[in-house]
GROMACS .gro file of C-alpha atoms in nm:
model
  435
    1MET     CA    1   3.741   0.619  10.739
    2LYS     CA    2   3.431   0.823  10.817
    3SER     CA    3   3.493   0.782  11.187
    4ASP     CA    4   3.840   0.934  11.144
    5PHE     CA    5   3.685   1.247  10.999
    6LEU     CA    6   3.427   1.265  11.274
    7ASP     CA    7   3.704   1.230  11.533
    8ALA     CA    8   3.886   1.515  11.365
    9ALA     CA    9   3.569   1.726  11.374
   10ALA     CA   10   3.536   1.655  11.747
   11THR     CA   11   3.899   1.765  11.795
   12CYS     CA   12   3.814   2.091  11.620
   13ASP     CA   13   3.540   2.146  11.876
   14GLU     CA   14   3.797   2.118  12.155
   15LEU     CA   15   4.042   2.348  11.981
   16LEU     CA   16   3.768   2.598  11.910
   17GLY     CA   17   3.698   2.615  12.283
   18ASP     CA   18   4.066   2.663  12.358
   19ALA     CA   19   4.086   2.957  12.119
   20LEU     CA   20   3.778   3.118  12.270
   21SER     CA   21   3.918   3.081  12.621
   22LYS     CA   22   4.223   3.284  12.515
   23GLY     CA   23   4.010   3.562  12.364
   24HIS     CA   24   4.062   3.478  11.996
   25GLU     CA   25   3.716   3.455  11.842
   26GLY     CA   26   3.867   3.493  11.497
   27LEU     CA   27   4.072   3.174  11.519
   28ALA     CA   28   3.779   2.996  11.684
   29GLY     CA   29   3.561   3.093  11.388
   30GLU     CA   30   3.819   2.967  11.141
   31ILE     CA   31   3.840   2.636  11.325
   32GLY     CA   32   3.459   2.612  11.332
   33ASP     CA   33   3.439   2.671  10.958
   34TYR     CA   34   3.699   2.404  10.898
   35LYS     CA   35   3.506   2.164  11.117
   36SER     CA   36   3.210   2.201  10.882
   37GLU     CA   37   3.438   2.121  10.588
   38ILE     CA   38   3.559   1.807  10.766
   39GLU     CA   39   3.204   1.690  10.824
   40GLU     CA   40   3.135   1.722  10.452
   41MET     CA   41   3.449   1.524  10.372
   42ALA     CA   42   3.324   1.245  10.598
   43ASP     CA   43   3.042   1.177  10.349
   44GLY     CA   44   3.279   1.114  10.059
   45ASP     CA   45   3.278   0.785   9.868
   46ASN     CA   46   3.620   0.787   9.701
   47GLN     CA   47   3.866   0.601   9.922
   48ALA     CA   48   4.181   0.748   9.769
   49GLU     CA   49   4.050   1.103   9.785
   50MET     CA   50   3.937   1.056  10.143
   51GLU     CA   51   4.279   0.926  10.246
   52ALA     CA   52   4.448   1.228  10.089
   53SER     CA   53   4.195   1.462  10.249
   54LEU     CA   54   4.249   1.306  10.591
   55LYS     CA   55   4.623   1.377  10.570
   56GLU     CA   56   4.546   1.739  10.494
   57VAL     CA   57   4.297   1.753  10.781
   58ASN     CA   58   4.549   1.615  11.029
   59ALA     CA   59   4.813   1.865  10.911
   60ARG     CA   60   4.568   2.154  10.948
   61ILE     CA   61   4.465   2.043  11.296
   62GLU     CA   62   4.830   2.030  11.398
   63ALA     CA   63   4.873   2.385  11.264
   64PHE     CA   64   4.570   2.494  11.468
   65ARG     CA   65   4.729   2.341  11.778
   66GLU     CA   66   5.053   2.531  11.716
   67ALA     CA   67   4.863   2.855  11.670
   68ILE     CA   68   4.668   2.802  11.992
   69ALA     CA   69   4.989   2.727  12.179
   70GLU     CA   70   5.121   3.063  12.057
   71LEU     CA   71   4.820   3.267  12.169
   72ASP     CA   72   4.955   3.338  12.518
   73ASN     CA   73   5.270   3.481  12.361
   74VAL     CA   74   5.065   3.687  12.115
   75ASN     CA   75   4.850   3.825  12.396
   76ALA     CA   76   5.158   3.904  12.605
   77ILE     CA   77   5.334   4.097  12.330
   78LEU     CA   78   5.014   4.283  12.243
   79GLN     CA   79   4.997   4.390  12.607
   80LYS     CA   80   5.358   4.506  12.590
   81MET     CA   81   5.281   4.709  12.277
   82ASP     CA   82   4.971   4.857  12.439
   83ASP     CA   83   5.175   4.959  12.744
   84LEU     CA   84   5.435   5.123  12.519
   85LEU     CA   85   5.170   5.312  12.328
   86LYS     CA   86   5.015   5.439  12.650
   87THR     CA   87   5.335   5.532  12.833
   88THR     CA   88   5.575   5.649  12.561
   89ASP     CA   89   5.571   5.891  12.270
   90TYR     CA   90   5.870   5.828  12.045
   91ALA     CA   91   5.900   5.939  11.685
   92GLY     CA   92   5.792   5.603  11.542
   93LYS     CA   93   5.465   5.577  11.735
   94THR     CA   94   5.242   5.581  11.426
   95ALA     CA   95   5.415   5.274  11.282
   96LEU     CA   96   5.393   5.092  11.616
   97GLN     CA   97   5.022   5.170  11.640
   98ALA     CA   98   4.967   5.030  11.291
   99ALA     CA   99   5.152   4.708  11.377
  100TYR     CA  100   4.954   4.676  11.699
  101ASP     CA  101   4.620   4.731  11.524
  102LYS     CA  102   4.705   4.472  11.260
  103VAL     CA  103   4.781   4.193  11.506
  104LYS     CA  104   4.512   4.298  11.754
  105ALA     CA  105   4.258   4.254  11.473
  106TYR     CA  106   4.347   3.885  11.459
  107GLN     CA  107   4.153   3.837  11.782
  108ASP     CA  108   3.812   3.888  11.623
  109ASN     CA  109   3.922   3.875  11.257
  110ALA     CA  110   3.650   4.118  11.158
  111ALA     CA  111   3.846   4.181  10.838
  112GLY     CA  112   3.804   3.816  10.739
  113ALA     CA  113   4.172   3.733  10.689
  114GLU     CA  114   4.230   3.387  10.546
  115ASN     CA  115   4.463   3.130  10.700
  116LEU     CA  116   4.454   3.318  11.028
  117TYR     CA  117   4.638   3.035  11.205
  118ALA     CA  118   4.943   3.102  10.986
  119LEU     CA  119   4.930   3.475  11.056
  120ILE     CA  120   4.918   3.405  11.430
  121LEU     CA  121   5.230   3.191  11.408
  122GLU     CA  122   5.416   3.489  11.257
  123ALA     CA  123   5.263   3.753  11.485
  124VAL     CA  124   5.514   3.752  11.772
  125ALA     CA  125   5.814   3.798  11.543
  126GLU     CA  126   5.627   4.072  11.358
  127CYS     CA  127   5.548   4.252  11.683
  128GLU     CA  128   5.903   4.216  11.813
  129ASP     CA  129   6.036   4.376  11.496
  130ALA     CA  130   5.786   4.662  11.533
  131ILE     CA  131   5.880   4.720  11.897
  132LYS     CA  132   6.250   4.720  11.815
  133ALA     CA  133   6.201   4.965  11.528
  134TYR     CA  134   5.996   5.189  11.758
  135THR     CA  135   6.254   5.172  12.035
  136LEU     CA  136   6.528   5.281  11.799
  137THR     CA  137   6.339   5.602  11.720
  138GLN     CA  138   6.406   5.736  12.069
  139GLU     CA  139   6.630   6.037  12.108
  140ALA     CA  140   6.898   5.929  12.353
  141SER     CA  141   7.143   6.133  12.557
  142ILE     CA  142   7.338   6.107  12.879
  143ASP     CA  143   7.075   6.318  13.050
  144LYS     CA  144   6.788   6.120  12.898
  145PRO     CA  145   6.895   5.760  12.823
  146ALA     CA  146   6.683   5.543  12.596
  147ASP     CA  147   6.550   5.214  12.732
  148TYR     CA  148   6.694   4.935  12.514
  149THR     CA  149   6.597   4.648  12.744
  150LEU     CA  150   6.420   4.476  12.454
  151PHE     CA  151   6.764   4.371  12.328
  152ILE     CA  152   6.804   4.150  12.638
  153GLN     CA  153   6.671   3.796  12.619
  154HIS     CA  154   6.462   3.704  12.922
  155PRO     CA  155   6.568   3.986  13.157
  156TRP     CA  156   6.341   3.833  13.425
  157PHE     CA  157   6.467   3.475  13.371
  158ILE     CA  158   6.115   3.376  13.274
  159GLU     CA  159   5.924   3.338  12.947
  160THR     CA  160   5.801   3.666  12.800
  161LYS     CA  161   5.438   3.565  12.839
  162ALA     CA  162   5.495   3.517  13.213
  163GLU     CA  163   5.691   3.836  13.288
  164PRO     CA  164   5.553   4.030  13.584
  165ALA     CA  165   5.381   4.367  13.574
  166LEU     CA  166   5.421   4.635  13.838
  167ILE     CA  167   5.082   4.677  14.007
  168ASP     CA  168   5.048   4.896  14.316
  169ASP     CA  169   5.427   4.886  14.369
  170GLU     CA  170   5.431   4.506  14.357
  171TRP     CA  171   5.555   4.280  14.080
  172VAL     CA  172   5.266   4.050  13.985
  173TYR     CA  173   5.321   3.740  13.771
  174PRO     CA  174   5.022   3.682  13.538
  175LEU     CA  175   5.065   3.303  13.519
  176ARG     CA  176   5.172   3.236  13.876
  177TYR     CA  177   4.846   3.075  13.987
  178ASP     CA  178   4.650   2.803  13.809
  179GLU     CA  179   4.272   2.783  13.766
  180ASP     CA  180   4.233   2.651  14.119
  181GLY     CA  181   4.445   2.927  14.272
  182VAL     CA  182   4.743   2.699  14.335
  183ASP     CA  183   5.083   2.868  14.319
  184ARG     CA  184   5.273   2.726  14.019
  185TYR     CA  185   5.606   2.876  14.125
  186VAL     CA  186   5.784   2.689  14.401
  187ALA     CA  187   6.022   2.892  14.617
  188GLY     CA  188   6.377   2.765  14.579
  189SER     CA  189   6.300   2.551  14.275
  190ALA     CA  190   6.475   2.571  13.940
  191SER     CA  191   6.201   2.360  13.782
  192SER     CA  192   5.914   2.600  13.839
  193PRO     CA  193   5.723   2.638  13.510
  194ASP     CA  194   5.799   2.927  13.274
  195LEU     CA  195   6.152   2.986  13.411
  196THR     CA  196   6.422   3.013  13.143
  197SER     CA  197   6.785   3.121  13.117
  198THR     CA  198   6.798   3.114  12.737
  199GLY     CA  199   7.054   3.370  12.624
  200TRP     CA  200   7.239   3.371  12.958
  201TYR     CA  201   7.552   3.181  13.062
  202ILE     CA  202   7.778   3.139  13.363
  203ALA     CA  203   8.067   3.380  13.305
  204GLY     CA  204   8.265   3.335  13.625
  205ALA     CA  205   8.389   3.038  13.824
  206SER     CA  206   8.194   2.715  13.818
  207GLY     CA  207   8.081   2.527  14.125
  208GLY     CA  208   7.844   2.607  14.406
  209ASP     CA  209   7.477   2.650  14.328
  210GLN     CA  210   7.436   2.853  14.008
  211ARG     CA  211   7.096   2.809  13.847
  212LEU     CA  212   6.750   2.942  13.782
  213ASN     CA  213   6.541   3.008  14.089
  214PHE     CA  214   6.216   3.154  14.214
  215GLN     CA  215   6.315   3.315  14.538
  216ALA     CA  216   6.236   3.626  14.743
  217GLY     CA  217   5.920   3.662  14.536
  218ARG     CA  218   6.098   3.682  14.200
  219SER     CA  219   6.207   3.469  13.906
  220CYS     CA  220   6.584   3.511  13.907
  221TRP     CA  221   6.936   3.377  13.866
  222ASN     CA  222   7.087   3.216  14.175
  223ALA     CA  223   7.467   3.266  14.209
  224TRP     CA  224   7.575   3.096  14.533
  225ASN     CA  225   7.884   2.932  14.672
  226SER     CA  226   8.043   2.881  15.011
  227GLY     CA  227   8.387   2.976  15.135
  228PHE     CA  228   8.484   3.093  14.787
  229THR     CA  229   8.734   3.357  14.676
  230THR     CA  230   8.649   3.337  14.305
  231THR     CA  231   8.400   3.547  14.110
  232LEU     CA  232   8.047   3.426  14.038
  233ALA     CA  233   7.895   3.589  13.730
  234ILE     CA  234   7.594   3.557  13.500
  235ALA     CA  235   7.620   3.718  13.158
  236GLN     CA  236   7.455   3.762  12.820
  237ASP     CA  237   7.607   3.862  12.485
  238ILE     CA  238   7.404   4.114  12.285
  239GLU     CA  239   7.450   4.199  11.918
  240GLY     CA  240   7.294   4.442  11.672
  241LEU     CA  241   7.317   4.747  11.896
  242PRO     CA  242   7.366   5.100  11.765
  243ASN     CA  243   7.718   5.211  11.849
  244GLY     CA  244   7.754   5.451  12.137
  245TYR     CA  245   7.742   5.450  12.516
  246TYR     CA  246   7.549   5.204  12.734
  247THR     CA  247   7.475   5.134  13.099
  248VAL     CA  248   7.315   4.836  13.272
  249ALA     CA  249   7.088   4.798  13.575
  250ALA     CA  250   6.941   4.499  13.757
  251ASP     CA  251   6.772   4.406  14.084
  252LEU     CA  252   6.996   4.214  14.325
  253VAL     CA  253   6.953   4.071  14.672
  254THR     CA  254   7.154   3.865  14.921
  255GLN     CA  255   7.125   3.740  15.278
  256SER     CA  256   7.209   3.927  15.595
  257GLY     CA  257   7.584   3.939  15.646
  258TYR     CA  258   7.672   3.846  15.287
  259ALA     CA  259   7.692   4.182  15.108
  260ASN     CA  260   8.065   4.245  15.070
  261GLU     CA  261   8.078   4.540  14.828
  262SER     CA  262   8.153   4.308  14.534
  263GLN     CA  263   7.803   4.235  14.405
  264ARG     CA  264   7.760   4.469  14.108
  265VAL     CA  265   7.633   4.482  13.751
  266PHE     CA  266   7.869   4.518  13.456
  267ALA     CA  267   7.893   4.584  13.085
  268GLN     CA  268   8.182   4.484  12.860
  269SER     CA  269   8.263   4.564  12.497
  270ILE     CA  270   8.580   4.516  12.297
  271ALA     CA  271   8.668   4.870  12.406
  272GLU     CA  272   8.635   4.833  12.782
  273LYS     CA  273   8.468   4.672  13.081
  274LYS     CA  274   8.300   4.869  13.356
  275THR     CA  275   8.123   4.762  13.674
  276SER     CA  276   7.870   4.974  13.853
  277THR     CA  277   8.015   5.216  14.104
  278LYS     CA  278   7.724   5.121  14.324
  279ALA     CA  279   7.745   4.782  14.493
  280LEU     CA  280   7.473   4.583  14.666
  281GLU     CA  281   7.431   4.714  15.020
  282SER     CA  282   7.093   4.599  15.149
  283GLU     CA  283   7.051   4.237  15.255
  284GLY     CA  284   6.676   4.195  15.209
  285TYR     CA  285   6.663   3.829  15.112
  286ASP     CA  286   6.443   3.722  15.403
  287GLU     CA  287   6.206   4.015  15.353
  288GLY     CA  288   6.199   3.988  14.973
  289GLU     CA  289   6.335   4.342  14.944
  290TRP     CA  290   6.545   4.375  14.631
  291GLU     CA  291   6.786   4.659  14.553
  292THR     CA  292   6.829   4.812  14.210
  293ILE     CA  293   7.198   4.830  14.118
  294ALA     CA  294   7.258   5.061  13.824
  295MET     CA  295   7.562   5.184  13.637
  296SER     CA  296   7.581   5.563  13.645
  297ALA     CA  297   7.659   5.781  13.345
  298ASP     CA  298   8.020   5.786  13.464
  299ASP     CA  299   8.021   5.405  13.440
  300LYS     CA  300   7.907   5.404  13.076
  301VAL     CA  301   8.069   5.161  12.832
  302LEU     CA  302   8.154   5.239  12.470
  303VAL     CA  303   8.022   5.004  12.199
  304VAL     CA  304   8.197   5.033  11.861
  305ASP     CA  305   8.094   4.712  11.681
  306GLY     CA  306   7.732   4.666  11.791
  307LYS     CA  307   7.825   4.406  12.053
  308LEU     CA  308   7.803   4.419  12.431
  309THR     CA  309   7.817   4.169  12.716
  310ILE     CA  310   7.608   4.249  13.022
  311GLY     CA  311   7.560   4.080  13.356
  312ALA     CA  312   7.607   4.073  13.731
  313GLU     CA  313   7.894   3.944  13.941
  314GLY     CA  314   8.010   3.895  14.296
  315THR     CA  315   8.347   3.791  14.439
  316GLY     CA  316   8.381   3.580  14.750
  317ASP     CA  317   8.617   3.679  15.029
  318GLY     CA  318   8.634   3.334  15.186
  319ASN     CA  319   8.389   3.430  15.460
  320ALA     CA  320   8.111   3.171  15.435
  321SER     CA  321   7.893   3.274  15.137
  322ALA     CA  322   7.980   3.643  15.133
  323GLY     CA  323   7.960   3.761  14.773
  324TRP     CA  324   7.667   3.546  14.663
  325PHE     CA  325   7.358   3.705  14.510
  326LEU     CA  326   7.029   3.666  14.325
  327ALA     CA  327   6.975   3.881  14.013
  328THR     CA  328   6.679   3.966  13.790
  329ASN     CA  329   6.497   4.247  13.606
  330PHE     CA  330   6.793   4.352  13.392
  331HIS     CA  331   6.773   4.679  13.201
  332LEU     CA  332   6.988   4.818  12.920
  333HIS     CA  333   7.007   5.192  12.857
  334TYR     CA  334   7.151   5.374  12.557
  335LEU     CA  335   7.310   5.713  12.624
  336GLY     CA  336   7.354   5.815  12.262
  337GLU     CA  337   7.632   5.822  12.008
  338ALA     CA  338   7.992   5.873  12.110
  339PRO     CA  339   8.212   6.149  11.965
  340ALA     CA  340   8.429   6.050  11.669
  341GLU     CA  341   8.747   6.054  11.877
  342ALA     CA  342   8.611   5.811  12.137
  343THR     CA  343   8.709   5.499  11.941
  344LYS     CA  344   9.068   5.620  11.901
  345ALA     CA  345   9.087   5.703  12.271
  346ALA     CA  346   8.958   5.355  12.360
  347PHE     CA  347   9.212   5.202  12.123
  348ASP     CA  348   9.501   5.397  12.279
  349ALA     CA  349   9.386   5.291  12.627
  350LYS     CA  350   9.371   4.928  12.517
  351VAL     CA  351   9.726   4.946  12.376
  352ALA     CA  352   9.850   5.090  12.704
  353ALA     CA  353   9.671   4.822  12.906
  354ALA     CA  354   9.816   4.545  12.690
  355GLN     CA  355  10.167   4.688  12.723
  356GLU     CA  356  10.133   4.718  13.099
  357MET     CA  357  10.020   4.357  13.129
  358ALA     CA  358  10.296   4.236  12.898
  359GLU     CA  359  10.555   4.385  13.132
  360LYS     CA  360  10.438   4.144  13.400
  361ILE     CA  361  10.495   3.828  13.193
  362LYS     CA  362  10.773   3.607  13.326
  363PHE     CA  363  10.790   3.340  13.056
  364LYS     CA  364  11.020   3.464  12.778
  365GLY     CA  365  10.843   3.276  12.500
  366ASP     CA  366  10.508   3.416  12.605
  367LYS     CA  367  10.650   3.765  12.644
  368LYS     CA  368  10.786   3.767  12.289
  369ALA     CA  369  10.462   3.636  12.138
  370ILE     CA  370  10.252   3.888  12.330
  371ASN     CA  371  10.479   4.180  12.245
  372ASP     CA  372  10.476   4.081  11.877
  373SER     CA  373  10.098   4.078  11.886
  374ILE     CA  374  10.083   4.417  12.058
  375ALA     CA  375  10.321   4.562  11.799
  376LYS     CA  376  10.105   4.427  11.517
  377TYR     CA  377   9.777   4.565  11.640
  378SER     CA  378   9.904   4.891  11.785
  379ALA     CA  379  10.031   4.992  11.440
  380THR     CA  380   9.689   4.967  11.274
  381THR     CA  381   9.461   5.258  11.189
  382ASP     CA  382   9.159   5.027  11.179
  383TYR     CA  383   9.082   5.089  11.543
  384ILE     CA  384   8.791   4.847  11.568
  385GLU     CA  385   8.995   4.556  11.432
  386GLY     CA  386   9.280   4.670  11.653
  387LEU     CA  387   9.055   4.663  11.958
  388LYS     CA  388   8.942   4.311  11.870
  389GLY     CA  389   9.299   4.191  11.829
  390LEU     CA  390   9.425   4.360  12.144
  391THR     CA  391   9.133   4.222  12.346
  392ALA     CA  392   9.234   3.870  12.237
  393THR     CA  393   9.598   3.951  12.314
  394ILE     CA  394   9.513   4.065  12.665
  395ALA     CA  395   9.321   3.741  12.721
  396GLU     CA  396   9.629   3.541  12.619
  397THR     CA  397   9.844   3.758  12.843
  398GLN     CA  398   9.622   3.678  13.138
  399LYS     CA  399   9.659   3.306  13.064
  400SER     CA  400  10.036   3.342  13.084
  401LEU     CA  401  10.014   3.533  13.410
  402ASP     CA  402   9.779   3.269  13.552
  403LYS     CA  403  10.018   2.997  13.440
  404TYR     CA  404  10.303   3.165  13.623
  405GLU     CA  405  10.090   3.210  13.934
  406GLU     CA  406  10.001   2.840  13.924
  407TYR     CA  407  10.367   2.746  13.952
  408ILE     CA  408  10.495   3.036  14.160
  409PRO     CA  409  10.218   3.187  14.372
  410GLU     CA  410  10.272   3.528  14.524
  411ASP     CA  411  10.302   3.381  14.872
  412GLY     CA  412  10.596   3.168  14.756
  413THR     CA  413  10.428   2.840  14.849
  414ILE     CA  414  10.570   2.551  14.646
  415GLU     CA  415  10.432   2.253  14.836
  416GLY     CA  416  10.288   1.999  14.596
  417LYS     CA  417  10.421   2.174  14.285
  418THR     CA  418  10.536   1.947  14.005
  419LEU     CA  419  10.790   2.191  13.856
  420PRO     CA  420  11.010   2.312  14.144
  421THR     CA  421  11.301   2.363  13.906
  422VAL     CA  422  11.097   2.623  13.718
  423GLN     CA  423  11.033   2.814  14.039
  424PHE     CA  424  11.396   2.787  14.142
  425THR     CA  425  11.517   2.918  13.808
  426LEU     CA  426  11.271   3.205  13.810
  427LYS     CA  427  11.370   3.301  14.164
  428LYS     CA  428  11.736   3.269  14.072
  429ASN     CA  429  11.689   3.503  13.778
  430GLY     CA  430  11.524   3.760  13.994
  431GLY     CA  431  11.181   3.698  13.852
  432GLU     CA  432  11.296   3.739  13.493
  433GLY     CA  433  11.156   3.517  13.216
  434TYR     CA  434  11.193   3.147  13.194
  435GLY     CA  435  11.159   2.980  12.860
   0.00000   0.00000   0.00000
């Protein structure tokens, strides 16, 4: 039994060194103090008490391990807070400074806080809340948008602790090289350490090569296919936003000959979807020269329920891999509140769009169901609920149009179709509904 305690004390020595190596003398001191307690326990003579104490020791050592594993994240978010304090001056700066000072003090623990390991495990969430609160104190306008990028999960497709910093006009990854100077990030590999797509999802067609990547000097999303005419898209749903206007920006790149004016960023709410007026033009893949694609103020999207989907997309034109892209370094900007009448205007536009689409439906059963739905939602004065309902209605309308196209394509081709009588009847009726 005594040897178990001595082994635990030796483990504390190792953990103490780990904490010191990450600049946290406070946690190292706490571990050292606990080591001394363990050594005293080793001299006990009550078997039952020693067994109970050993369980507590093992649990505490595991907690120390978890805290040490979190130190890189704590250091990274402290650096982010420090950068904000040095480069910005929003109304809530005093509160951010206080939150920073509190967590920064954990490093040396001069204040003598108890159970420091537990405080460290809560530190990142505490700092994230402080940063978000500070960000929301910005005064935003169309002329001076507020940077709300913190609402995006992993905008660089890499863990927060490993996000790059701009140094001398070059993005430098803090964890790229190991102790021996070996590059940890393998070009073209989705399995390079620290990469993550948590929060993101494929929003367009499947197939091809859509995955994480470290390419052209950046951690990024790889959206590639060959000979395709579909749309490749990567997207993320964001909630908890203040209502108002938003734009999106990101860095994109593709190979020479593959920019086809379709690779753009987008934002979509229940009110509307907009893509950036600007499309990817440069083809700097081989040179590692990325292009920032940003929505302009004219491209802004209205958020009325705190929810927004952002992303990047590209549509193939059947010419080899034209339309493919890499994307990273997403940014979200808030342009301020919208006027009171904006929601009603968005609602009216959505009603008109739904009615226009409904006119194109050929299946009578679908047309009736869609028109009934439009009539229901267009009569409401709860414009947000109406927008939600009409958005769902438009999605169902598109399914009906796609179904018709599957059976009766625009080019009139019927080879291999299993329902020629449907096509014949539709043609016979002059394109009117079948059902």
